[in-house]
PDB file of C-alpha atoms and ligand atoms in Angstrom:
ATOM      1  CA  MET X   1     -53.102  28.291  50.202  1.00 94.00           C
ATOM      2  CA  LEU X   2     -49.399  29.161  49.744  1.00 98.00           C
ATOM      3  CA  LYS X   3     -47.844  25.939  51.024  1.00 98.00           C
ATOM      4  CA  GLY X   4     -44.784  24.962  48.988  1.00 97.00           C
ATOM      5  CA  LYS X   5     -44.128  28.538  47.851  1.00 98.00           C
ATOM      6  CA  THR X   6     -41.137  30.734  48.668  1.00 98.00           C
ATOM      7  CA  ALA X   7     -41.850  34.372  49.494  1.00 98.00           C
ATOM      8  CA  LEU X   8     -39.048  36.929  49.666  1.00 98.00           C
ATOM      9  CA  VAL X   9     -39.991  40.185  51.406  1.00 99.00           C
ATOM     10  CA  THR X  10     -37.402  42.960  51.316  1.00 98.00           C
ATOM     11  CA  GLY X  11     -37.167  45.183  54.396  1.00 98.00           C
ATOM     12  CA  SER X  12     -39.077  42.660  56.483  1.00 98.00           C
ATOM     13  CA  THR X  13     -37.299  42.958  59.824  1.00 97.00           C
ATOM     14  CA  SER X  14     -39.831  45.599  60.873  1.00 94.00           C
ATOM     15  CA  GLY X  15     -43.088  47.382  60.109  1.00 95.00           C
ATOM     16  CA  ILE X  16     -45.114  46.674  56.984  1.00 97.00           C
ATOM     17  CA  GLY X  17     -42.653  44.136  55.544  1.00 98.00           C
ATOM     18  CA  LEU X  18     -42.832  42.010  58.679  1.00 98.00           C
ATOM     19  CA  GLY X  19     -46.642  42.287  58.671  1.00 98.00           C
ATOM     20  CA  ILE X  20     -46.773  41.073  55.053  1.00 98.00           C
ATOM     21  CA  ALA X  21     -44.269  38.275  55.745  1.00 98.00           C
ATOM     22  CA  LYS X  22     -46.411  37.074  58.669  1.00 98.00           C
ATOM     23  CA  ALA X  23     -49.630  37.155  56.611  1.00 98.00           C
ATOM     24  CA  LEU X  24     -47.987  35.097  53.821  1.00 98.00           C
ATOM     25  CA  ALA X  25     -46.567  32.678  56.407  1.00 98.00           C
ATOM     26  CA  ARG X  26     -50.062  32.221  57.903  1.00 98.00           C
ATOM     27  CA  GLN X  27     -51.065  30.960  54.446  1.00 98.00           C
ATOM     28  CA  GLY X  28     -48.185  28.458  54.506  1.00 98.00           C
ATOM     29  CA  ALA X  29     -45.510  30.239  52.435  1.00 98.00           C
ATOM     30  CA  ASP X  30     -41.895  29.754  53.480  1.00 98.00           C
ATOM     31  CA  ILE X  31     -40.273  33.119  54.035  1.00 98.00           C
ATOM     32  CA  VAL X  32     -36.956  34.771  53.223  1.00 98.00           C
ATOM     33  CA  LEU X  33     -36.537  37.862  55.378  1.00 98.00           C
ATOM     34  CA  ASN X  34     -34.303  40.841  54.593  1.00 98.00           C
ATOM     35  CA  GLY X  35     -33.521  44.126  56.313  1.00 98.00           C
ATOM     36  CA  PHE X  36     -31.447  45.626  59.099  1.00 98.00           C
ATOM     37  CA  GLY X  37     -31.674  45.644  62.905  1.00 97.00           C
ATOM     38  CA  ASP X  38     -32.982  42.759  64.997  1.00 97.00           C
ATOM     39  CA  VAL X  39     -33.161  39.581  62.915  1.00 98.00           C
ATOM     40  CA  GLU X  40     -33.672  36.870  65.534  1.00 98.00           C
ATOM     41  CA  GLY X  41     -37.000  38.339  66.792  1.00 98.00           C
ATOM     42  CA  PRO X  42     -38.659  38.461  63.349  1.00 98.00           C
ATOM     43  CA  LYS X  43     -37.225  35.020  62.456  1.00 98.00           C
ATOM     44  CA  ALA X  44     -38.771  33.540  65.597  1.00 98.00           C
ATOM     45  CA  GLU X  45     -42.137  35.222  64.889  1.00 98.00           C
ATOM     46  CA  ILE X  46     -42.238  33.617  61.412  1.00 98.00           C
ATOM     47  CA  ALA X  47     -41.008  30.208  62.610  1.00 98.00           C
ATOM     48  CA  ALA X  48     -43.787  30.210  65.256  1.00 98.00           C
ATOM     49  CA  LEU X  49     -46.284  30.193  62.369  1.00 98.00           C
ATOM     50  CA  GLY X  50     -45.042  26.733  61.376  1.00 98.00           C
ATOM     51  CA  VAL X  51     -43.203  27.585  58.139  1.00 98.00           C
ATOM     52  CA  LYS X  52     -39.526  27.633  57.173  1.00 98.00           C
ATOM     53  CA  VAL X  53     -37.669  30.918  57.448  1.00 98.00           C
ATOM     54  CA  ALA X  54     -34.309  32.198  56.181  1.00 98.00           C
ATOM     55  CA  TYR X  55     -32.633  35.614  56.243  1.00 98.00           C
ATOM     56  CA  HIS X  56     -30.345  37.520  53.887  1.00 98.00           C
ATOM     57  CA  GLY X  57     -28.917  40.884  54.933  1.00 98.00           C
ATOM     58  CA  ALA X  58     -28.434  42.449  51.472  1.00 98.00           C
ATOM     59  CA  ASP X  59     -28.366  46.237  51.381  1.00 98.00           C
ATOM     60  CA  MET X  60     -31.046  47.257  48.847  1.00 98.00           C
ATOM     61  CA  SER X  61     -28.894  50.156  47.646  1.00 98.00           C
ATOM     62  CA  LYS X  62     -26.221  47.710  46.378  1.00 98.00           C
ATOM     63  CA  PRO X  63     -27.005  45.787  43.147  1.00 98.00           C
ATOM     64  CA  ALA X  64     -24.311  43.130  43.763  1.00 98.00           C
ATOM     65  CA  GLU X  65     -25.792  42.362  47.200  1.00 98.00           C
ATOM     66  CA  ILE X  66     -29.288  42.205  45.686  1.00 99.00           C
ATOM     67  CA  GLU X  67     -28.029  39.656  43.127  1.00 98.00           C
ATOM     68  CA  ALA X  68     -26.522  37.552  45.915  1.00 98.00           C
ATOM     69  CA  MET X  69     -29.804  37.730  47.874  1.00 98.00           C
ATOM     70  CA  MET X  70     -31.858  36.632  44.859  1.00 98.00           C
ATOM     71  CA  LYS X  71     -29.565  33.611  44.286  1.00 98.00           C
ATOM     72  CA  PHE X  72     -29.716  32.767  47.998  1.00 98.00           C
ATOM     73  CA  ALA X  73     -33.526  33.073  48.167  1.00 98.00           C
ATOM     74  CA  ALA X  74     -34.094  30.916  45.073  1.00 98.00           C
ATOM     75  CA  ALA X  75     -31.873  28.191  46.528  1.00 97.00           C
ATOM     76  CA  GLN X  76     -33.677  28.005  49.900  1.00 96.00           C
ATOM     77  CA  PHE X  77     -36.121  25.306  50.944  1.00 96.00           C
ATOM     78  CA  GLY X  78     -35.080  22.860  48.171  1.00 93.00           C
ATOM     79  CA  ARG X  79     -36.647  24.954  45.414  1.00 91.00           C
ATOM     80  CA  SER X  80     -35.182  26.858  42.506  1.00 94.00           C
ATOM     81  CA  ARG X  81     -37.117  30.089  42.493  1.00 97.00           C
ATOM     82  CA  VAL X  82     -38.791  32.873  44.404  1.00 98.00           C
ATOM     83  CA  ASP X  83     -42.557  32.471  43.855  1.00 98.00           C
ATOM     84  CA  ILE X  84     -43.683  35.614  45.644  1.00 98.00           C
ATOM     85  CA  LEU X  85     -41.531  38.743  45.604  1.00 99.00           C
ATOM     86  CA  VAL X  86     -42.541  41.639  47.823  1.00 99.00           C
ATOM     87  CA  ASN X  87     -40.532  44.803  47.162  1.00 99.00           C
ATOM     88  CA  ASN X  88     -41.058  46.635  50.428  1.00 98.00           C
ATOM     89  CA  ALA X  89     -37.753  48.085  51.716  1.00 98.00           C
ATOM     90  CA  GLY X  90     -37.984  51.839  51.865  1.00 97.00           C
ATOM     91  CA  ILE X  91     -36.658  54.960  53.542  1.00 96.00           C
ATOM     92  CA  GLN X  92     -37.822  58.562  53.853  1.00 95.00           C
ATOM     93  CA  HIS X  93     -36.269  62.009  54.175  1.00 95.00           C
ATOM     94  CA  VAL X  94     -38.216  65.226  54.619  1.00 94.00           C
ATOM     95  CA  ALA X  95     -36.827  68.543  53.305  1.00 97.00           C
ATOM     96  CA  ARG X  96     -37.579  71.182  50.673  1.00 98.00           C
ATOM     97  CA  ILE X  97     -35.985  70.507  47.270  1.00 98.00           C
ATOM     98  CA  GLU X  98     -33.423  73.293  47.584  1.00 98.00           C
ATOM     99  CA  ASP X  99     -32.302  71.904  50.955  1.00 98.00           C
ATOM    100  CA  PHE X 100     -32.531  68.196  50.045  1.00 98.00           C
ATOM    101  CA  PRO X 101     -29.150  66.465  50.590  1.00 98.00           C
ATOM    102  CA  THR X 102     -28.172  64.937  47.237  1.00 98.00           C
ATOM    103  CA  GLU X 103     -26.909  61.744  48.875  1.00 98.00           C
ATOM    104  CA  ARG X 104     -30.357  61.272  50.508  1.00 98.00           C
ATOM    105  CA  TRP X 105     -31.989  61.684  47.077  1.00 98.00           C
ATOM    106  CA  ASP X 106     -29.700  58.989  45.633  1.00 98.00           C
ATOM    107  CA  ALA X 107     -30.294  56.619  48.564  1.00 98.00           C
ATOM    108  CA  ILE X 108     -34.094  56.964  48.416  1.00 98.00           C
ATOM    109  CA  ILE X 109     -34.237  56.355  44.661  1.00 99.00           C
ATOM    110  CA  ALA X 110     -31.863  53.378  44.991  1.00 99.00           C
ATOM    111  CA  ILE X 111     -33.657  51.696  47.915  1.00 98.00           C
ATOM    112  CA  ASN X 112     -37.300  52.589  47.182  1.00 98.00           C
ATOM    113  CA  LEU X 113     -37.222  52.193  43.387  1.00 99.00           C
ATOM    114  CA  THR X 114     -34.088  50.807  41.720  1.00 99.00           C
ATOM    115  CA  SER X 115     -33.860  47.805  44.064  1.00 99.00           C
ATOM    116  CA  ALA X 116     -37.280  46.656  42.799  1.00 99.00           C
ATOM    117  CA  PHE X 117     -36.026  46.789  39.197  1.00 99.00           C
ATOM    118  CA  HIS X 118     -33.128  44.498  40.170  1.00 99.00           C
ATOM    119  CA  THR X 119     -35.156  41.993  42.218  1.00 99.00           C
ATOM    120  CA  THR X 120     -37.873  41.900  39.545  1.00 99.00           C
ATOM    121  CA  ARG X 121     -35.512  41.318  36.616  1.00 98.00           C
ATOM    122  CA  LEU X 122     -33.784  38.544  38.561  1.00 98.00           C
ATOM    123  CA  ALA X 123     -36.998  36.851  39.774  1.00 98.00           C
ATOM    124  CA  LEU X 124     -38.959  36.908  36.504  1.00 98.00           C
ATOM    125  CA  PRO X 125     -37.261  34.183  34.401  1.00 98.00           C
ATOM    126  CA  ALA X 126     -37.949  31.395  36.937  1.00 98.00           C
ATOM    127  CA  MET X 127     -41.474  32.685  37.645  1.00 98.00           C
ATOM    128  CA  ARG X 128     -42.253  32.648  33.937  1.00 98.00           C
ATOM    129  CA  ALA X 129     -40.772  29.148  33.537  1.00 98.00           C
ATOM    130  CA  ALA X 130     -43.142  27.987  36.326  1.00 98.00           C
ATOM    131  CA  ASP X 131     -46.002  30.034  34.826  1.00 98.00           C
ATOM    132  CA  TRP X 132     -46.848  31.333  38.294  1.00 98.00           C
ATOM    133  CA  GLY X 133     -45.514  34.252  40.242  1.00 98.00           C
ATOM    134  CA  ARG X 134     -46.596  37.232  42.280  1.00 98.00           C
ATOM    135  CA  ILE X 135     -44.697  40.514  42.434  1.00 99.00           C
ATOM    136  CA  ILE X 136     -46.087  42.957  44.976  1.00 99.00           C
ATOM    137  CA  ASN X 137     -44.590  46.418  45.197  1.00 99.00           C
ATOM    138  CA  VAL X 138     -45.175  48.404  48.358  1.00 98.00           C
ATOM    139  CA  ALA X 139     -45.656  51.911  46.996  1.00 98.00           C
ATOM    140  CA  SER X 140     -47.622  54.501  49.010  1.00 98.00           C
ATOM    141  CA  ALA X 141     -50.445  57.010  48.807  1.00 98.00           C
ATOM    142  CA  HIS X 142     -47.423  59.077  47.757  1.00 98.00           C
ATOM    143  CA  GLY X 143     -47.286  56.884  44.623  1.00 98.00           C
ATOM    144  CA  LEU X 144     -50.599  58.476  43.604  1.00 98.00           C
ATOM    145  CA  VAL X 145     -50.521  61.997  45.041  1.00 98.00           C
ATOM    146  CA  ALA X 146     -47.791  64.268  46.415  1.00 98.00           C
ATOM    147  CA  SER X 147     -46.906  66.117  49.605  1.00 97.00           C
ATOM    148  CA  ALA X 148     -44.466  69.004  49.976  1.00 98.00           C
ATOM    149  CA  GLU X 149     -40.957  68.280  51.278  1.00 97.00           C
ATOM    150  CA  LYS X 150     -40.963  64.648  50.087  1.00 98.00           C
ATOM    151  CA  SER X 151     -39.541  65.039  46.576  1.00 98.00           C
ATOM    152  CA  ALA X 152     -37.390  61.907  46.466  1.00 98.00           C
ATOM    153  CA  TYR X 153     -39.972  59.739  48.226  1.00 98.00           C
ATOM    154  CA  VAL X 154     -42.856  60.890  45.998  1.00 98.00           C
ATOM    155  CA  ALA X 155     -40.696  60.480  42.871  1.00 99.00           C
ATOM    156  CA  SER X 156     -39.631  56.975  43.949  1.00 99.00           C
ATOM    157  CA  LYS X 157     -43.195  55.919  44.791  1.00 98.00           C
ATOM    158  CA  HIS X 158     -44.689  57.315  41.562  1.00 99.00           C
ATOM    159  CA  GLY X 159     -41.798  55.504  39.831  1.00 99.00           C
ATOM    160  CA  ILE X 160     -42.585  52.150  41.419  1.00 99.00           C
ATOM    161  CA  VAL X 161     -46.252  52.476  40.443  1.00 99.00           C
ATOM    162  CA  GLY X 162     -45.031  52.913  36.853  1.00 99.00           C
ATOM    163  CA  LEU X 163     -42.682  49.932  37.154  1.00 99.00           C
ATOM    164  CA  THR X 164     -45.617  47.886  38.502  1.00 99.00           C
ATOM    165  CA  LYS X 165     -47.699  48.627  35.406  1.00 99.00           C
ATOM    166  CA  VAL X 166     -44.877  47.790  32.976  1.00 99.00           C
ATOM    167  CA  THR X 167     -44.096  44.531  34.823  1.00 99.00           C
ATOM    168  CA  ALA X 168     -47.785  43.607  34.733  1.00 99.00           C
ATOM    169  CA  LEU X 169     -48.068  44.331  30.990  1.00 99.00           C
ATOM    170  CA  GLU X 170     -44.914  42.464  30.000  1.00 98.00           C
ATOM    171  CA  ASN X 171     -46.261  39.343  31.754  1.00 98.00           C
ATOM    172  CA  ALA X 172     -49.964  39.802  31.066  1.00 98.00           C
ATOM    173  CA  THR X 173     -50.385  36.540  29.131  1.00 98.00           C
ATOM    174  CA  THR X 174     -48.626  34.484  31.830  1.00 98.00           C
ATOM    175  CA  GLY X 175     -49.382  33.316  35.358  1.00 98.00           C
ATOM    176  CA  VAL X 176     -47.143  36.087  36.720  1.00 98.00           C
ATOM    177  CA  THR X 177     -48.935  39.163  38.091  1.00 98.00           C
ATOM    178  CA  CYS X 178     -47.561  42.410  39.453  1.00 99.00           C
ATOM    179  CA  ASN X 179     -49.484  44.887  41.588  1.00 99.00           C
ATOM    180  CA  ALA X 180     -48.765  47.712  44.011  1.00 99.00           C
ATOM    181  CA  ILE X 181     -50.066  48.395  47.501  1.00 98.00           C
ATOM    182  CA  CYS X 182     -50.439  52.066  48.422  1.00 98.00           C
ATOM    183  CA  PRO X 183     -50.728  52.527  52.193  1.00 98.00           C
ATOM    184  CA  GLY X 184     -51.664  55.757  53.881  1.00 97.00           C
ATOM    185  CA  TRP X 185     -50.168  56.371  57.322  1.00 96.00           C
ATOM    186  CA  VAL X 186     -49.005  53.204  59.104  1.00 97.00           C
ATOM    187  CA  LEU X 187     -47.530  53.618  62.581  1.00 95.00           C
ATOM    188  CA  THR X 188     -44.120  52.013  61.927  1.00 93.00           C
ATOM    189  CA  PRO X 189     -40.646  53.318  62.875  1.00 89.00           C
ATOM    190  CA  LEU X 190     -40.590  55.207  59.528  1.00 84.00           C
ATOM    191  CA  VAL X 191     -43.665  57.252  60.508  1.00 91.00           C
ATOM    192  CA  GLN X 192     -42.888  57.411  64.232  1.00 92.00           C
ATOM    193  CA  LYS X 193     -39.838  59.532  63.272  1.00 91.00           C
ATOM    194  CA  GLN X 194     -42.182  62.007  61.560  1.00 89.00           C
ATOM    195  CA  VAL X 195     -44.510  62.019  64.592  1.00 94.00           C
ATOM    196  CA  ASP X 196     -41.531  62.697  66.880  1.00 94.00           C
ATOM    197  CA  ALA X 197     -40.307  65.529  64.620  1.00 93.00           C
ATOM    198  CA  LYS X 198     -43.759  67.155  64.623  1.00 93.00           C
ATOM    199  CA  ALA X 199     -44.110  66.798  68.415  1.00 95.00           C
ATOM    200  CA  ALA X 200     -40.682  68.410  68.928  1.00 95.00           C
ATOM    201  CA  ALA X 201     -41.220  71.213  66.382  1.00 94.00           C
ATOM    202  CA  LEU X 202     -44.662  72.190  67.718  1.00 95.00           C
ATOM    203  CA  LYS X 203     -43.894  71.364  71.385  1.00 96.00           C
ATOM    204  CA  ILE X 204     -46.912  69.042  71.614  1.00 96.00           C
ATOM    205  CA  SER X 205     -47.400  65.505  72.914  1.00 96.00           C
ATOM    206  CA  ASN X 206     -46.884  62.395  70.826  1.00 94.00           C
ATOM    207  CA  GLU X 207     -50.637  61.703  70.814  1.00 95.00           C
ATOM    208  CA  GLU X 208     -51.425  65.245  69.628  1.00 96.00           C
ATOM    209  CA  ALA X 209     -48.772  64.939  66.914  1.00 95.00           C
ATOM    210  CA  LYS X 210     -50.321  61.664  65.696  1.00 96.00           C
ATOM    211  CA  LYS X 211     -53.763  63.312  65.487  1.00 95.00           C
ATOM    212  CA  LEU X 212     -52.294  66.230  63.533  1.00 95.00           C
ATOM    213  CA  LEU X 213     -50.534  63.903  61.101  1.00 93.00           C
ATOM    214  CA  LEU X 214     -53.718  61.877  60.512  1.00 95.00           C
ATOM    215  CA  GLY X 215     -55.874  64.996  60.312  1.00 95.00           C
ATOM    216  CA  GLU X 216     -53.737  66.462  57.505  1.00 93.00           C
ATOM    217  CA  LYS X 217     -54.287  63.481  55.173  1.00 96.00           C
ATOM    218  CA  GLU X 218     -56.426  60.649  56.425  1.00 96.00           C
ATOM    219  CA  PRO X 219     -60.207  61.223  56.786  1.00 97.00           C
ATOM    220  CA  SER X 220     -60.646  57.977  58.754  1.00 98.00           C
ATOM    221  CA  MET X 221     -58.327  59.397  61.480  1.00 97.00           C
ATOM    222  CA  GLN X 222     -56.962  55.842  61.793  1.00 96.00           C
ATOM    223  CA  PHE X 223     -53.602  54.333  60.968  1.00 97.00           C
ATOM    224  CA  THR X 224     -53.668  51.415  58.497  1.00 97.00           C
ATOM    225  CA  THR X 225     -51.993  48.364  60.090  1.00 97.00           C
ATOM    226  CA  PRO X 226     -49.273  46.020  58.767  1.00 97.00           C
ATOM    227  CA  ASP X 227     -51.725  43.117  59.301  1.00 97.00           C
ATOM    228  CA  GLU X 228     -54.358  44.746  57.070  1.00 98.00           C
ATOM    229  CA  LEU X 229     -51.748  45.345  54.367  1.00 98.00           C
ATOM    230  CA  GLY X 230     -50.601  41.728  54.757  1.00 98.00           C
ATOM    231  CA  GLU X 231     -54.120  40.510  53.994  1.00 98.00           C
ATOM    232  CA  LEU X 232     -54.179  42.601  50.796  1.00 98.00           C
ATOM    233  CA  ALA X 233     -50.922  40.900  49.761  1.00 98.00           C
ATOM    234  CA  VAL X 234     -52.571  37.521  50.483  1.00 98.00           C
ATOM    235  CA  PHE X 235     -55.458  38.487  48.196  1.00 98.00           C
ATOM    236  CA  PHE X 236     -53.038  39.307  45.354  1.00 98.00           C
ATOM    237  CA  CYS X 237     -51.525  35.821  45.860  1.00 98.00           C
ATOM    238  CA  SER X 238     -54.900  34.047  45.840  1.00 98.00           C
ATOM    239  CA  ALA X 239     -56.612  32.477  42.836  1.00 97.00           C
ATOM    240  CA  ALA X 240     -59.043  35.422  42.853  1.00 98.00           C
ATOM    241  CA  GLY X 241     -56.028  37.604  42.075  1.00 98.00           C
ATOM    242  CA  ASN X 242     -55.078  35.662  38.922  1.00 98.00           C
ATOM    243  CA  ASN X 243     -56.220  38.433  36.602  1.00 98.00           C
ATOM    244  CA  VAL X 244     -55.556  41.447  38.798  1.00 98.00           C
ATOM    245  CA  ARG X 245     -52.704  43.087  36.890  1.00 98.00           C
ATOM    246  CA  GLY X 246     -50.999  46.432  37.265  1.00 98.00           C
ATOM    247  CA  VAL X 247     -53.243  47.953  39.921  1.00 98.00           C
ATOM    248  CA  ALA X 248     -52.067  50.449  42.532  1.00 98.00           C
ATOM    249  CA  TRP X 249     -54.458  49.684  45.378  1.00 98.00           C
ATOM    250  CA  ASN X 250     -54.673  52.304  48.077  1.00 98.00           C
ATOM    251  CA  MET X 251     -55.457  51.264  51.662  1.00 98.00           C
ATOM    252  CA  ASP X 252     -55.337  54.734  53.087  1.00 98.00           C
ATOM    253  CA  GLY X 253     -58.408  55.729  55.131  1.00 98.00           C
ATOM    254  CA  GLY X 254     -59.683  57.861  52.251  1.00 98.00           C
ATOM    255  CA  TRP X 255     -56.450  59.838  51.677  1.00 98.00           C
ATOM    256  CA  VAL X 256     -56.536  59.842  47.856  1.00 98.00           C
ATOM    257  CA  ALA X 257     -60.341  59.917  47.582  1.00 98.00           C
ATOM    258  CA  GLN X 258     -60.230  63.619  48.469  1.00 96.00           C
TER     259      GLN X 258
HETATM  260  P1  NAD A   1     -39.770  50.552  58.582  1.00 82.21           P
HETATM  261  O1  NAD A   1     -38.722  51.591  58.800  1.00 82.21           O
HETATM  262  O2  NAD A   1     -40.522  49.992  59.749  1.00 82.21           O
HETATM  263  O3  NAD A   1     -39.197  49.320  57.777  1.00 82.21           O
HETATM  264  C1  NAD A   1     -38.336  49.484  56.703  1.00 82.21           C
HETATM  265  C2  NAD A   1     -37.634  48.172  56.456  1.00 82.21           C
HETATM  266  O4  NAD A   1     -36.708  48.361  55.395  1.00 82.21           O
HETATM  267  C3  NAD A   1     -36.817  47.699  57.658  1.00 82.21           C
HETATM  268  O5  NAD A   1     -36.857  46.288  57.718  1.00 82.21           O
HETATM  269  C4  NAD A   1     -35.412  48.192  57.317  1.00 82.21           C
HETATM  270  O6  NAD A   1     -34.384  47.427  57.957  1.00 82.21           O
HETATM  271  C5  NAD A   1     -35.415  47.960  55.827  1.00 82.21           C
HETATM  272  N1  NAD A   1     -34.411  48.709  55.111  1.00 82.21           N
HETATM  273  C6  NAD A   1     -34.148  50.048  55.171  1.00 82.21           C
HETATM  274  N2  NAD A   1     -33.096  50.330  54.366  1.00 82.21           N
HETATM  275  C7  NAD A   1     -32.712  49.155  53.800  1.00 82.21           C
HETATM  276  C8  NAD A   1     -31.688  48.807  52.885  1.00 82.21           C
HETATM  277  N3  NAD A   1     -30.836  49.708  52.404  1.00 82.21           N
HETATM  278  N4  NAD A   1     -31.567  47.504  52.531  1.00 82.21           N
HETATM  279  C9  NAD A   1     -32.410  46.554  53.034  1.00 82.21           C
HETATM  280  N5  NAD A   1     -33.389  46.846  53.905  1.00 82.21           N
HETATM  281  C10 NAD A   1     -33.532  48.140  54.278  1.00 82.21           C
HETATM  282  O7  NAD A   1     -40.759  51.220  57.523  1.00 82.21           O
HETATM  283  P2  NAD A   1     -42.217  50.837  57.017  1.00 82.21           P
HETATM  284  O8  NAD A   1     -43.086  51.965  57.367  1.00 82.21           O
HETATM  285  O9  NAD A   1     -42.592  49.461  57.401  1.00 82.21           O
HETATM  286  O10 NAD A   1     -41.977  50.917  55.450  1.00 82.21           O
HETATM  287  C11 NAD A   1     -42.008  49.809  54.594  1.00 82.21           C
HETATM  288  C12 NAD A   1     -42.431  50.264  53.214  1.00 82.21           C
HETATM  289  O11 NAD A   1     -43.747  50.797  53.272  1.00 82.21           O
HETATM  290  C13 NAD A   1     -41.548  51.366  52.632  1.00 82.21           C
HETATM  291  O12 NAD A   1     -41.358  51.147  51.256  1.00 82.21           O
HETATM  292  C14 NAD A   1     -42.373  52.614  52.851  1.00 82.21           C
HETATM  293  O13 NAD A   1     -42.076  53.620  51.952  1.00 82.21           O
HETATM  294  C15 NAD A   1     -43.763  52.066  52.657  1.00 82.21           C
HETATM  295  N6  NAD A   1     -44.819  52.884  53.231  1.00 82.21           N
HETATM  296  C16 NAD A   1     -44.872  53.148  54.565  1.00 82.21           C
HETATM  297  C17 NAD A   1     -45.908  53.929  55.060  1.00 82.21           C
HETATM  298  C18 NAD A   1     -46.047  54.237  56.510  1.00 82.21           C
HETATM  299  O14 NAD A   1     -46.922  55.056  56.850  1.00 82.21           O
HETATM  300  N7  NAD A   1     -45.283  53.654  57.400  1.00 82.21           N
HETATM  301  C19 NAD A   1     -46.881  54.436  54.197  1.00 82.21           C
HETATM  302  C20 NAD A   1     -46.792  54.149  52.847  1.00 82.21           C
HETATM  303  C21 NAD A   1     -45.762  53.364  52.375  1.00 82.21           C
END
């Protein structure tokens, strides 16, 4: 379905981004990976799916590096554009507002929100010229509702839901769509840190901490998986998604239904 298309997924060396990159690759898209940590493992996982894969290590808090990544991605695989842009890179910090380190606030807004403004503005002209494009923003249940001690994260995720709607509206008469995915808890390194913190604070086991975390928010008592989220991204890229514009689709075990 996506053969001949280039998909750039930010923050795709791990977790949800890697899951989405693999789901798009299974549909034939060639993939540009981005993110920190192990690169060779994720590259090999994508290559094993029979598509082309490239990597750019841009730091999503640095606009000049984002510009370089966008030029690099568009030039890969003998094409001149990014067809599918998945804005996924994200970080978290948990503290009350009065204790929140200001540099953590700035980093979260830059990586979780502002980076998507830069990638989107740089990807749009070529998508519009081709009259086809998909922009998928990985927001969160925290793009729709809030939790205490996550001010910067909740602000960034509500912000990216807003950016999703504006991007969708500005391109509504074209073949370019923009939508957001709003996961509940997904057991990635980002959430494992919160499980570990809870286990340490309450002196309980990892398994008990996971149950507590789920029990606070997620009626299904199940983590959503990167593979499930990847299939939602595939749907947005399908022909059935042609007129799905500006939605913030939660896949959250009932979190925001409450
Ligand atoms: P993760 O920590 O497993 O992955 C984050 C990815 O972003 C990694 O590849 C990391 O290298 C990359 N990254 C971090 N800082 C970066 C930077 N400055 N520049 C470039 N890349 C950077 O986390 P995850 O849980 O897979 O999170 C992915 C996205 O999903 C985030 O936007 C997160 O907010 C969102 N999300 C996660 C959950 C969850 O429960 N895990 C729930 C809702 C939304």
